[in-house]
PDB file of C-alpha atoms and ligand atoms in Angstrom:
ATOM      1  CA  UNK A   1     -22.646  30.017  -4.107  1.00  0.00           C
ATOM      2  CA  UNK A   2     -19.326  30.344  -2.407  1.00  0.00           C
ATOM      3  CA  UNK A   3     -16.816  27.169  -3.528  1.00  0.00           C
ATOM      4  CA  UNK A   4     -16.106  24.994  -1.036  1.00  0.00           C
ATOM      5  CA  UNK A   5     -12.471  26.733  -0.595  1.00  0.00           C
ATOM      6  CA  UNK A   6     -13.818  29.784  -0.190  1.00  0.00           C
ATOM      7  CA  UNK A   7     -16.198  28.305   2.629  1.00  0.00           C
ATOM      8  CA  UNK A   8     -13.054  26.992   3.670  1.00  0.00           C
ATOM      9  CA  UNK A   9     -11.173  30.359   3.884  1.00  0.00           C
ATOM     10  CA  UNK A  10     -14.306  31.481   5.901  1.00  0.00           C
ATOM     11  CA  UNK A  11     -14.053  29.387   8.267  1.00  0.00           C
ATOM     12  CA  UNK A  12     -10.564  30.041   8.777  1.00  0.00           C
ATOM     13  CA  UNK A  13     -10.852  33.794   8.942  1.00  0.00           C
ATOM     14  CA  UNK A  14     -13.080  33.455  12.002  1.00  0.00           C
ATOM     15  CA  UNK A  15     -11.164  31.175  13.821  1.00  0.00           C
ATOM     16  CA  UNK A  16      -8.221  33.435  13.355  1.00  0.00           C
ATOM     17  CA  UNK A  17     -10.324  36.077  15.208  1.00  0.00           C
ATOM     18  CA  UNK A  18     -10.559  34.073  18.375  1.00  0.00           C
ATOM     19  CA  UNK A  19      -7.090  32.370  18.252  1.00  0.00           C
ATOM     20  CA  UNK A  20      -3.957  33.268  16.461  1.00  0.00           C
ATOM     21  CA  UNK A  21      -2.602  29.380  17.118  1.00  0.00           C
ATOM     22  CA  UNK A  22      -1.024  28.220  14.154  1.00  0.00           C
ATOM     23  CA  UNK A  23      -1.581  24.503  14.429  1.00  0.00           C
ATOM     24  CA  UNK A  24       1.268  22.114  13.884  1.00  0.00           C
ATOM     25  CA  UNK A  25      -1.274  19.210  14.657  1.00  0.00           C
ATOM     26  CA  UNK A  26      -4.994  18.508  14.291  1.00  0.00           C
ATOM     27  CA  UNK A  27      -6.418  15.936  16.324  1.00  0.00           C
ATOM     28  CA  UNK A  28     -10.313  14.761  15.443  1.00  0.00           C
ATOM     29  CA  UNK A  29     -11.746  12.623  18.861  1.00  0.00           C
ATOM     30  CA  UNK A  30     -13.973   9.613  17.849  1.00  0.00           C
ATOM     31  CA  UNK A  31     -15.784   7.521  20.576  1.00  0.00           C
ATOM     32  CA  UNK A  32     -13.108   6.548  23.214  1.00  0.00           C
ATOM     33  CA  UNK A  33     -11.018  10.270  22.818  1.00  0.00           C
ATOM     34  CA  UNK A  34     -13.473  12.685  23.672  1.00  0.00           C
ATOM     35  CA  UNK A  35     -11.669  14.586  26.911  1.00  0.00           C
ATOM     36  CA  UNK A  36      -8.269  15.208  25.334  1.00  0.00           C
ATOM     37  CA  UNK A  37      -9.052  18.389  24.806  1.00  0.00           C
ATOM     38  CA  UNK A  38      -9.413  19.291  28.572  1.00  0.00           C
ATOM     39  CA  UNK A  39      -5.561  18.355  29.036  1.00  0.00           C
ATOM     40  CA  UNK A  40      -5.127  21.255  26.258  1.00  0.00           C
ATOM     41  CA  UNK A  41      -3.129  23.883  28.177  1.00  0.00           C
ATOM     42  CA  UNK A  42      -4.210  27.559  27.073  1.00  0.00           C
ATOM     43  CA  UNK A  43      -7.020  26.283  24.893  1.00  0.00           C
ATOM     44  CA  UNK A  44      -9.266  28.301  22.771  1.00  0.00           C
ATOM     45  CA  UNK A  45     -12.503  26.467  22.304  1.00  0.00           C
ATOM     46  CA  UNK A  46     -14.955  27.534  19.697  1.00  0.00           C
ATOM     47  CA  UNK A  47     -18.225  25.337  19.793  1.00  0.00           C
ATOM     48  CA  UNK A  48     -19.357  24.517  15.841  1.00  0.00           C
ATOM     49  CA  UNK A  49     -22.051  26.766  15.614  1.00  0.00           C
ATOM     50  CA  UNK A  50     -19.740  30.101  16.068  1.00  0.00           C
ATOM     51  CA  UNK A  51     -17.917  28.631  12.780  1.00  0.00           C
ATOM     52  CA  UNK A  52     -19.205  29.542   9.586  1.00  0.00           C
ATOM     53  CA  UNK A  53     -19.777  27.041   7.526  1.00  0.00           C
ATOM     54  CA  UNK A  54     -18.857  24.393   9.916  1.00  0.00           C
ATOM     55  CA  UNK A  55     -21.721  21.529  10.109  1.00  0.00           C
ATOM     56  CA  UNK A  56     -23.301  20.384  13.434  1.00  0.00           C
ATOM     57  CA  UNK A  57     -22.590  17.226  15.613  1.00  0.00           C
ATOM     58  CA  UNK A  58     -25.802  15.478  16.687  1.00  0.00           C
ATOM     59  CA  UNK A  59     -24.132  11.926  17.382  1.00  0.00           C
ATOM     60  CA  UNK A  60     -24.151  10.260  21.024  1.00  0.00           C
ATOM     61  CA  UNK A  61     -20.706  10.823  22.717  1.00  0.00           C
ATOM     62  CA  UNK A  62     -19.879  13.572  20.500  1.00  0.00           C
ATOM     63  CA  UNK A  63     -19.342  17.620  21.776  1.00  0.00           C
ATOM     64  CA  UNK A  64     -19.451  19.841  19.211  1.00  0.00           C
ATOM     65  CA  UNK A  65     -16.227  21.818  19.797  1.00  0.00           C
ATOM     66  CA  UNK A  66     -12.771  23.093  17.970  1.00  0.00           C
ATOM     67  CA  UNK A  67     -10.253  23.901  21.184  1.00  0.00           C
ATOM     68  CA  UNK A  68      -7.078  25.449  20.320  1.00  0.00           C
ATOM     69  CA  UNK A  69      -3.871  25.374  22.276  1.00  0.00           C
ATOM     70  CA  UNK A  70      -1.025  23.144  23.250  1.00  0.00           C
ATOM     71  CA  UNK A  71      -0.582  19.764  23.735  1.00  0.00           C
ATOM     72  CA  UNK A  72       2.913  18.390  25.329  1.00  0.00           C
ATOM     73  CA  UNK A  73       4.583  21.806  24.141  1.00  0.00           C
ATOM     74  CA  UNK A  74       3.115  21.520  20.624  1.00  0.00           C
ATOM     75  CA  UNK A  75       0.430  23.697  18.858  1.00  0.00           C
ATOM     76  CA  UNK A  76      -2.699  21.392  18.142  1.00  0.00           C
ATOM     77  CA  UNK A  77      -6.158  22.227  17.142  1.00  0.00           C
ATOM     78  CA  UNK A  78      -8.454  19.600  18.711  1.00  0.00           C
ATOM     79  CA  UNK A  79     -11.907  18.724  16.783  1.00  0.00           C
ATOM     80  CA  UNK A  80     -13.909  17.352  19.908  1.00  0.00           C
ATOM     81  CA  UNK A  81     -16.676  15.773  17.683  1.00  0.00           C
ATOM     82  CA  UNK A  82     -16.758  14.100  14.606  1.00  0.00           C
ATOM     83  CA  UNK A  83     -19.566  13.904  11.725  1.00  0.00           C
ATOM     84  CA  UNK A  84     -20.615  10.158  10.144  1.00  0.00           C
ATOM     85  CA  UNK A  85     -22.130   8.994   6.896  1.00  0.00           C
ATOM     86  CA  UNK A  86     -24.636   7.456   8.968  1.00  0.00           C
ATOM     87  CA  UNK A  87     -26.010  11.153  10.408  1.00  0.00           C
ATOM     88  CA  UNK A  88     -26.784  11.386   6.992  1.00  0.00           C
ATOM     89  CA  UNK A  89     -23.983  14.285   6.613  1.00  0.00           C
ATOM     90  CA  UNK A  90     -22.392  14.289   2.568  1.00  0.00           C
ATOM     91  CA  UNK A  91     -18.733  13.104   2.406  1.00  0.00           C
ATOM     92  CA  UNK A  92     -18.280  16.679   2.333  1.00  0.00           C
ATOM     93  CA  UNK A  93     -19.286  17.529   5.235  1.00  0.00           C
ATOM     94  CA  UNK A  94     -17.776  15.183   7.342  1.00  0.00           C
ATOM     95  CA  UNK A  95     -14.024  16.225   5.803  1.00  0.00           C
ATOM     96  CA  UNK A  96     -15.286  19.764   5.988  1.00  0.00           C
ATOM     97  CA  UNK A  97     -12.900  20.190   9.474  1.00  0.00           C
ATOM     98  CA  UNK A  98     -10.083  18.412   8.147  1.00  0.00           C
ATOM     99  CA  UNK A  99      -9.893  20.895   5.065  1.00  0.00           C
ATOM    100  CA  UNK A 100     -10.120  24.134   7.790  1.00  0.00           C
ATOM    101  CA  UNK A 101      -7.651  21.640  10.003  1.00  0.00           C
ATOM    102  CA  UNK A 102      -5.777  21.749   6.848  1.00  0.00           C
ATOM    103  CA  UNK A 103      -6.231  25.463   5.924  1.00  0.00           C
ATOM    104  CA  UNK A 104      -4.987  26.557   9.833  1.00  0.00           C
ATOM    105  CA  UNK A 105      -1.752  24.821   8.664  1.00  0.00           C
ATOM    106  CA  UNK A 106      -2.078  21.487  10.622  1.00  0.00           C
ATOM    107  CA  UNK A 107       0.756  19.138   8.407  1.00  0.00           C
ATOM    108  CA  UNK A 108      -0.291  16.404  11.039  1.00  0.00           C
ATOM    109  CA  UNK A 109      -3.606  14.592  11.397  1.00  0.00           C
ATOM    110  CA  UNK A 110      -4.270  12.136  13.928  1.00  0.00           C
ATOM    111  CA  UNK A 111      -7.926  10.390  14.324  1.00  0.00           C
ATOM    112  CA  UNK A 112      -9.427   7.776  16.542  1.00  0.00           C
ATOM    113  CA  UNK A 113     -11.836   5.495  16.462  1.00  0.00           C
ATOM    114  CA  UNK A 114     -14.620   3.451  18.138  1.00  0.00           C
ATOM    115  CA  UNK A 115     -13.822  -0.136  15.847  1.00  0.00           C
ATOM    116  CA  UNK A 116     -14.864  -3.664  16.059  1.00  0.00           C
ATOM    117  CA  UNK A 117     -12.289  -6.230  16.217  1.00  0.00           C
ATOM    118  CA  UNK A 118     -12.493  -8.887  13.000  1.00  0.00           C
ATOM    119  CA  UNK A 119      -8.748 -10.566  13.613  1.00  0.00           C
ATOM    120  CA  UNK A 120      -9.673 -13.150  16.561  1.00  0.00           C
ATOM    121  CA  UNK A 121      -6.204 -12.377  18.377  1.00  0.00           C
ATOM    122  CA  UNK A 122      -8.048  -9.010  19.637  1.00  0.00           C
ATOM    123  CA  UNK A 123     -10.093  -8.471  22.421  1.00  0.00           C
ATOM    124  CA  UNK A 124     -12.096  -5.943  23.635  1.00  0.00           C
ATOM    125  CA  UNK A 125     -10.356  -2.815  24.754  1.00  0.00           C
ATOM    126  CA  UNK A 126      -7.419  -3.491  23.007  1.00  0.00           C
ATOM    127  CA  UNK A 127      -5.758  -0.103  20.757  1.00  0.00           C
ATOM    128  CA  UNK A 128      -5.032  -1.422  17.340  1.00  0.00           C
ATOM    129  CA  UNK A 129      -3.072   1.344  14.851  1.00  0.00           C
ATOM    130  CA  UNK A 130      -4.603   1.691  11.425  1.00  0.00           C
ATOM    131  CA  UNK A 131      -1.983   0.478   9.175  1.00  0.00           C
ATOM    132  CA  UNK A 132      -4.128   0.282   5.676  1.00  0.00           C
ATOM    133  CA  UNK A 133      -7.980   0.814   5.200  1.00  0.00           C
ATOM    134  CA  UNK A 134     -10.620  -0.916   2.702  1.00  0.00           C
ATOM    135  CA  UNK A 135     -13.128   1.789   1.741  1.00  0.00           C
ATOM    136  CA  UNK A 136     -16.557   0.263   1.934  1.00  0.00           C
ATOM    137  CA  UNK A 137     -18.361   2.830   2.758  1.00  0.00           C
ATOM    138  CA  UNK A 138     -20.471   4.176  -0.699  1.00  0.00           C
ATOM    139  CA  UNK A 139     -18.842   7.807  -0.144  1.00  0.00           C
ATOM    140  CA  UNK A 140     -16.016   9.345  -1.030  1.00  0.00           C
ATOM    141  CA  UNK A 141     -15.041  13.285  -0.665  1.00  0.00           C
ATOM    142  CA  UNK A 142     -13.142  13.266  -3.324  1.00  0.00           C
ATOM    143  CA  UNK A 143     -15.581  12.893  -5.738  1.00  0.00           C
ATOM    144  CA  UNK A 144     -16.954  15.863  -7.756  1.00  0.00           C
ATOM    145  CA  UNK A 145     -15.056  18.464  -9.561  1.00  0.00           C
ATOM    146  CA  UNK A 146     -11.507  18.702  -8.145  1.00  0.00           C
ATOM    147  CA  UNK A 147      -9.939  22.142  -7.090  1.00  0.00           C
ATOM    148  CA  UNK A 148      -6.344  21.786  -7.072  1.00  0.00           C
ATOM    149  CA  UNK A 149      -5.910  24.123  -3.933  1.00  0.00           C
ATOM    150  CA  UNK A 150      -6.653  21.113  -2.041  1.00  0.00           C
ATOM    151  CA  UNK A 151      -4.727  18.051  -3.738  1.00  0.00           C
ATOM    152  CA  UNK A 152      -4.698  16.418  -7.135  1.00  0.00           C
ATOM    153  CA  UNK A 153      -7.292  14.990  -9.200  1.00  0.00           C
ATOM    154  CA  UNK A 154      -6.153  10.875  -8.632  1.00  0.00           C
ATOM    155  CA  UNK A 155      -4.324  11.104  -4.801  1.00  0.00           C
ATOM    156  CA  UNK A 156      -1.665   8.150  -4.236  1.00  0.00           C
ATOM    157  CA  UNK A 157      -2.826   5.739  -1.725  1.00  0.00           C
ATOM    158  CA  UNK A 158      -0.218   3.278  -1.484  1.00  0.00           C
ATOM    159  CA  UNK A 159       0.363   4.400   2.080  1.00  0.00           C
ATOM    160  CA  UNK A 160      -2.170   6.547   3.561  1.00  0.00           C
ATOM    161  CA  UNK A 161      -1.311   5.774   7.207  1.00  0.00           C
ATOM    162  CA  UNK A 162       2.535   7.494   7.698  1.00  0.00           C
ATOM    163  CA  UNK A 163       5.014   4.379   8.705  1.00  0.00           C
ATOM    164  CA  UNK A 164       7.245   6.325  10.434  1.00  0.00           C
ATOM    165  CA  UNK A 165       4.129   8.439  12.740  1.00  0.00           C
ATOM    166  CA  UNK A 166       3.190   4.523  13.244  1.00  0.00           C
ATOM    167  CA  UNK A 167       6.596   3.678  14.082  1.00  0.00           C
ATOM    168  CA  UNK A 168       6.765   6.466  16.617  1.00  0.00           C
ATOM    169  CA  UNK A 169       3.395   5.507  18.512  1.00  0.00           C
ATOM    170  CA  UNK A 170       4.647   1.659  18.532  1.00  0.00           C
ATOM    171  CA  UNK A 171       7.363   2.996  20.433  1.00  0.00           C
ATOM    172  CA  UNK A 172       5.248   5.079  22.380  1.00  0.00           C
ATOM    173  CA  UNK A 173       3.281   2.261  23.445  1.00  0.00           C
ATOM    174  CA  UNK A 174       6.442   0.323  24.404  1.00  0.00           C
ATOM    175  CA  UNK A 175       7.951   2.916  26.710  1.00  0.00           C
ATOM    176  CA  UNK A 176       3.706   3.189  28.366  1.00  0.00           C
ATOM    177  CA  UNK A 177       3.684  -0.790  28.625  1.00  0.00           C
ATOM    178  CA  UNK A 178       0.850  -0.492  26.595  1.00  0.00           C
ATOM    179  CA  UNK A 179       0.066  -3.292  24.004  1.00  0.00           C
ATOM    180  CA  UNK A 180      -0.775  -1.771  20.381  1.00  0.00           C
ATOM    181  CA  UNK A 181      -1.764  -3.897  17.438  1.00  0.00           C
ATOM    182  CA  UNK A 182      -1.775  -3.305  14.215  1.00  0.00           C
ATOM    183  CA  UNK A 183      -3.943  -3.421  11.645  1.00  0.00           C
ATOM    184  CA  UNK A 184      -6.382  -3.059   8.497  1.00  0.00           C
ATOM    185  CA  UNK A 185      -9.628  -0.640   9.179  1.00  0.00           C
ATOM    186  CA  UNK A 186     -12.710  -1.481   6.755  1.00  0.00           C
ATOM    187  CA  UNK A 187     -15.091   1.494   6.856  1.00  0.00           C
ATOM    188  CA  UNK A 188     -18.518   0.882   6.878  1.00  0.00           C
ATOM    189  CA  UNK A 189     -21.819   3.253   6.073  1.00  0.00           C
ATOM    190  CA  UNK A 190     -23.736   1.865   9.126  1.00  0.00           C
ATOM    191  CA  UNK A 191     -25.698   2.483  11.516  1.00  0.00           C
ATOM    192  CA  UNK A 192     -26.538  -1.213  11.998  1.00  0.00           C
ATOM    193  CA  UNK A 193     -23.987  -3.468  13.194  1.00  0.00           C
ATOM    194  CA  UNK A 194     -23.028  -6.105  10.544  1.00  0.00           C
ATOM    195  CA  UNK A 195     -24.391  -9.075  10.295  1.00  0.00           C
ATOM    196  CA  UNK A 196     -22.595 -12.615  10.500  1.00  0.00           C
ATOM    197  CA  UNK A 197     -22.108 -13.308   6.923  1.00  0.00           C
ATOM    198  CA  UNK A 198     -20.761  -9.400   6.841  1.00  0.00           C
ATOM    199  CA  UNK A 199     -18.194 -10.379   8.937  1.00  0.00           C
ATOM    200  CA  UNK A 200     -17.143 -13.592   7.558  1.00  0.00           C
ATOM    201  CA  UNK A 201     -16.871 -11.822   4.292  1.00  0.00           C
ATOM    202  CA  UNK A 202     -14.391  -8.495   6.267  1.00  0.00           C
ATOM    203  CA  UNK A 203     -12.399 -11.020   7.616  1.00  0.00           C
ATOM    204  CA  UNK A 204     -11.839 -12.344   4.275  1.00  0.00           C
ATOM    205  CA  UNK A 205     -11.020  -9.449   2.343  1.00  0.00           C
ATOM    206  CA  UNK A 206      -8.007  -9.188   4.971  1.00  0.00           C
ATOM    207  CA  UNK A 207      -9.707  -6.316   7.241  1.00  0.00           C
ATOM    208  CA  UNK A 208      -9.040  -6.525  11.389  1.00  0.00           C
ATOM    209  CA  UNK A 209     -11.353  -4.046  12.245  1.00  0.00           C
ATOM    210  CA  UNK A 210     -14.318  -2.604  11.197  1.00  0.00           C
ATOM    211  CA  UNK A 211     -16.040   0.897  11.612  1.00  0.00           C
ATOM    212  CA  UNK A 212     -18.630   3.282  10.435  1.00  0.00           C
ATOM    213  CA  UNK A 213     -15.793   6.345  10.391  1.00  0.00           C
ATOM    214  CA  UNK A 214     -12.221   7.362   9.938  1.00  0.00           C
ATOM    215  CA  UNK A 215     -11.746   6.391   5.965  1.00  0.00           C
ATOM    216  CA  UNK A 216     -13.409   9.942   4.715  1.00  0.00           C
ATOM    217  CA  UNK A 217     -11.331  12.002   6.628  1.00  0.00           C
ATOM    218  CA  UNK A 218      -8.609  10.086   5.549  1.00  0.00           C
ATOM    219  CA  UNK A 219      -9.112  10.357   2.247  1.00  0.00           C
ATOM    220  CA  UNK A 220      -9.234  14.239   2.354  1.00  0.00           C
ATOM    221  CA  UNK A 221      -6.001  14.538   4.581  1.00  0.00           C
ATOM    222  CA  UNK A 222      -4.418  12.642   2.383  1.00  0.00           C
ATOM    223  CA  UNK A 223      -5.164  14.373  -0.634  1.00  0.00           C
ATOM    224  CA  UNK A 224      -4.330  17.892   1.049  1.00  0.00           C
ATOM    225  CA  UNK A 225      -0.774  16.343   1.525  1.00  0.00           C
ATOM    226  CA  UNK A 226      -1.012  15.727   5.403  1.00  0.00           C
ATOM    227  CA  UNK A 227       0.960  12.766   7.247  1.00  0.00           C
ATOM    228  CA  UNK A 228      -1.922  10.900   9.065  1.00  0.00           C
ATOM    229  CA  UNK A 229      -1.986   8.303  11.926  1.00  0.00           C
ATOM    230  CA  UNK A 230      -5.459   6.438  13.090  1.00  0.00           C
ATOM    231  CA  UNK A 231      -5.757   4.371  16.161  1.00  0.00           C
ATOM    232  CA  UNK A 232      -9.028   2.034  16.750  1.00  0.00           C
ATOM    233  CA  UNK A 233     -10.310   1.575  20.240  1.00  0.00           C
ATOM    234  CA  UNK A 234     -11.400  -2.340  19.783  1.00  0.00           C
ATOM    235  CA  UNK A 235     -15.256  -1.829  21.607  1.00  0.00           C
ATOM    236  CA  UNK A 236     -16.145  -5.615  20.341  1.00  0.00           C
ATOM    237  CA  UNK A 237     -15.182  -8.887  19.112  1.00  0.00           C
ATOM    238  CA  UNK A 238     -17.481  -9.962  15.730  1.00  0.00           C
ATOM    239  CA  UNK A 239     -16.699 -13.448  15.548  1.00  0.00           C
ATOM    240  CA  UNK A 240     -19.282 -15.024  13.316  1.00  0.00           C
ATOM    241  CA  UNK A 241     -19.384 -17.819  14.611  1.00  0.00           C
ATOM    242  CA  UNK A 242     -19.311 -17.262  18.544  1.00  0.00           C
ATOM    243  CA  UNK A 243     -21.411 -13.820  17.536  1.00  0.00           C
ATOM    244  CA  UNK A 244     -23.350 -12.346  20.701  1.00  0.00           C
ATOM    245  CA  UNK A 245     -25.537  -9.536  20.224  1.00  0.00           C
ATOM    246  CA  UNK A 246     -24.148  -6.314  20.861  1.00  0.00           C
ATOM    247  CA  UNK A 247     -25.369  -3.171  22.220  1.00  0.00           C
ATOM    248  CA  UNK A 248     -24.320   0.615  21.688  1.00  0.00           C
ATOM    249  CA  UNK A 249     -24.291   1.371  25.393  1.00  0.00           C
ATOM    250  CA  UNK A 250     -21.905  -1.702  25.694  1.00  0.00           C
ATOM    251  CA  UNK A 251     -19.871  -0.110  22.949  1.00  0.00           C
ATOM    252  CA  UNK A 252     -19.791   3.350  24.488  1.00  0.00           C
ATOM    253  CA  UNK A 253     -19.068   1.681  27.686  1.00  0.00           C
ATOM    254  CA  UNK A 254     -16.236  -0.163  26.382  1.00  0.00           C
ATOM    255  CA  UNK A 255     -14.963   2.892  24.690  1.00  0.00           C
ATOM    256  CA  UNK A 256     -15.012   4.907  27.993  1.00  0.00           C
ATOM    257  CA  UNK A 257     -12.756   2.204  29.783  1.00  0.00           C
ATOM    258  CA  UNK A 258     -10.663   2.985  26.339  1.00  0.00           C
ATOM    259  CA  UNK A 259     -10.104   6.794  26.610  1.00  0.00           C
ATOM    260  CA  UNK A 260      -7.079   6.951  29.332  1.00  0.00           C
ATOM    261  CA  UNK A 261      -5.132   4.784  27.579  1.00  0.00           C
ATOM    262  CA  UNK A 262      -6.015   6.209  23.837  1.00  0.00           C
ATOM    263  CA  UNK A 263      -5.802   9.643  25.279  1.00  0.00           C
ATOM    264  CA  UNK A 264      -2.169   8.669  26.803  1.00  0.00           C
ATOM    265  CA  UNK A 265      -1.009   7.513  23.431  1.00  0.00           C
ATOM    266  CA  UNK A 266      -1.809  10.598  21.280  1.00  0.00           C
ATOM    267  CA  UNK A 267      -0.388  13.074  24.080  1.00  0.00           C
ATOM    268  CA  UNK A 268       3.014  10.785  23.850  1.00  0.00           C
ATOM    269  CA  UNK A 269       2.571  11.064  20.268  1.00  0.00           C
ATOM    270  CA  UNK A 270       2.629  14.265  19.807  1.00  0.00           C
ATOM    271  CA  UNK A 271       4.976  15.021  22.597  1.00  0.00           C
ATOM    272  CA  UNK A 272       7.484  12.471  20.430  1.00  0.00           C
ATOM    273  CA  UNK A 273       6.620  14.607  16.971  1.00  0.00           C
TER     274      UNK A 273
HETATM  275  N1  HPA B 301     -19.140  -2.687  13.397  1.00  0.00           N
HETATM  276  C1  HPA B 301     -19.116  -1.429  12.978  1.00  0.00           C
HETATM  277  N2  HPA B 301     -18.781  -0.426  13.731  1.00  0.00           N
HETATM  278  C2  HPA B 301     -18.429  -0.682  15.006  1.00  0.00           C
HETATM  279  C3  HPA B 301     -18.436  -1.963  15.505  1.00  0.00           C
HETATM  280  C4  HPA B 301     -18.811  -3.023  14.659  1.00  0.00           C
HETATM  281  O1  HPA B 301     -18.849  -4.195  15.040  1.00  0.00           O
HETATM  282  N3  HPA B 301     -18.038  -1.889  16.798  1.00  0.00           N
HETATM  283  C5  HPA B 301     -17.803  -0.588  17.056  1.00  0.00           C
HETATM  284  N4  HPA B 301     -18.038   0.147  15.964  1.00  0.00           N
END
């Protein structure tokens, strides 16, 4: 059985073969980001399944797609689809694309997020920018043997989320007139929405927002070395006491209403890189 860097190299190898772009940035679109890639000017797109190795999306609101090509003058590689714990996908297979992102050359990763807002002063459709994360979600890629091509054995988290790539979206945001908060992410396994007492006890551990993705990838960009900057699309407030039930399609609809503005901030972002 081939090692996962070897898989890895695969994977690479036949992207290569359809696009010589060597990535400065790789950009994974959660709920609320899926489009970006159609503003990608030149773009190679390579759906999953022509990828060796590469697992499949099956999620609502997710294309299955790696497009290639440039985004304000830069070189990106755009994953237009992301994999969850919840799907029932390992760790592994959910950081699978940032390792290849990571293996193209990408230095840069930047993620988004569908998220529900714990810290009261947030409302619904506000853009919050993931400054620190609380891993609750069971999983973690990094567990197993380690290979050292990827990253050491115990990766440094005492800032995951780059300060100064934060410091450059908050200006960003300024210069749009677009309000961006900032805060803690607590990842979640999912798929069901958390209950009250769940949400009394996030907001106590000091989290802002919660979600069911983002943290694995994180954890794997991290460890390959890359600078990373997260932005949650607030679809919900989860006020435990005021607590209204909450649908998906309310989600996803609150996450469409999301996308210009997210999808604004990432291509001033990277223009400002
Ligand atoms: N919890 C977990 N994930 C979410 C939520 C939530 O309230 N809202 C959007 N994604």
């Amino acid at each position: 059985m081939a090692t996962l860097w070897e898989q890895v190299q695969a994977s690479v190898a036949a992207i290569r073969q359809k696009s010589k772009t060597a990535p400065a940035v790789g950009v994974i679109l959660g709920t609320g980001l899926g489009g970006l890639g159609e503003g990608i000017e030149k773009g190679t797109a390579i759906p999953y399944g022509e990828i060796p190795n590469f697992p499949r999306s099956t999620s609502p609101g997710h294309r299955g797609e790696l497009v290639l090509g440039k985004l304000s003058g830069k070189l990106v590689a755009v994953l237009e689809g992301r994999f969850h714990p919840y799907e029932g996908y390992t760790a592994e297979q959910v950081t699978y694309p940032v390792r290849v992102l990571e293996a193209l050359g990408a230095g840069t990763l930047i993620l988004s997020n569908a998220a529900g807002g714990l810290n009261l002063e947030f409302k619904a459709g506000d853009l919050m920018a993931i400054e620190d994360h609380i891993n609750l979600m069971g999983v973690n890629p990094l567990v197993g043997p380690n290979d050292e091509r990827f990253g050491p054995r115990f990766p440094d988290m005492s800032a995951p989320y780059d300060p100064e790539l934060i410091r450059l979206a908050a200006d960003c945001a300024v210069r749009m007139g677009l309000p961006l908060k900032k805060g803690v992410y607590a990842g979640v396994l999912g798929p069901n929405l958390e209950t009250r007492a769940e949400y009394r006890f996030l907001r106590g551990i000091g989290a802002d927002a919660v979600g069911m993705s983002t943290v694995p990838e994180v954890l794997a960009a991290v460890h390959g070395g890359m600078k990373v900057f997260a932005v949650s699309g607030i679809t919900d407030r989860c006020d435990p006491d005021h607590l209204e039930p909450v649908s998906i399609e309310k989600i996803l609809e609150v996450a469409a209403e999301i996308t210009p503005k997210m999808t604004q901030l990432v291509t001033e972002l990277v223009r400002a890189l």
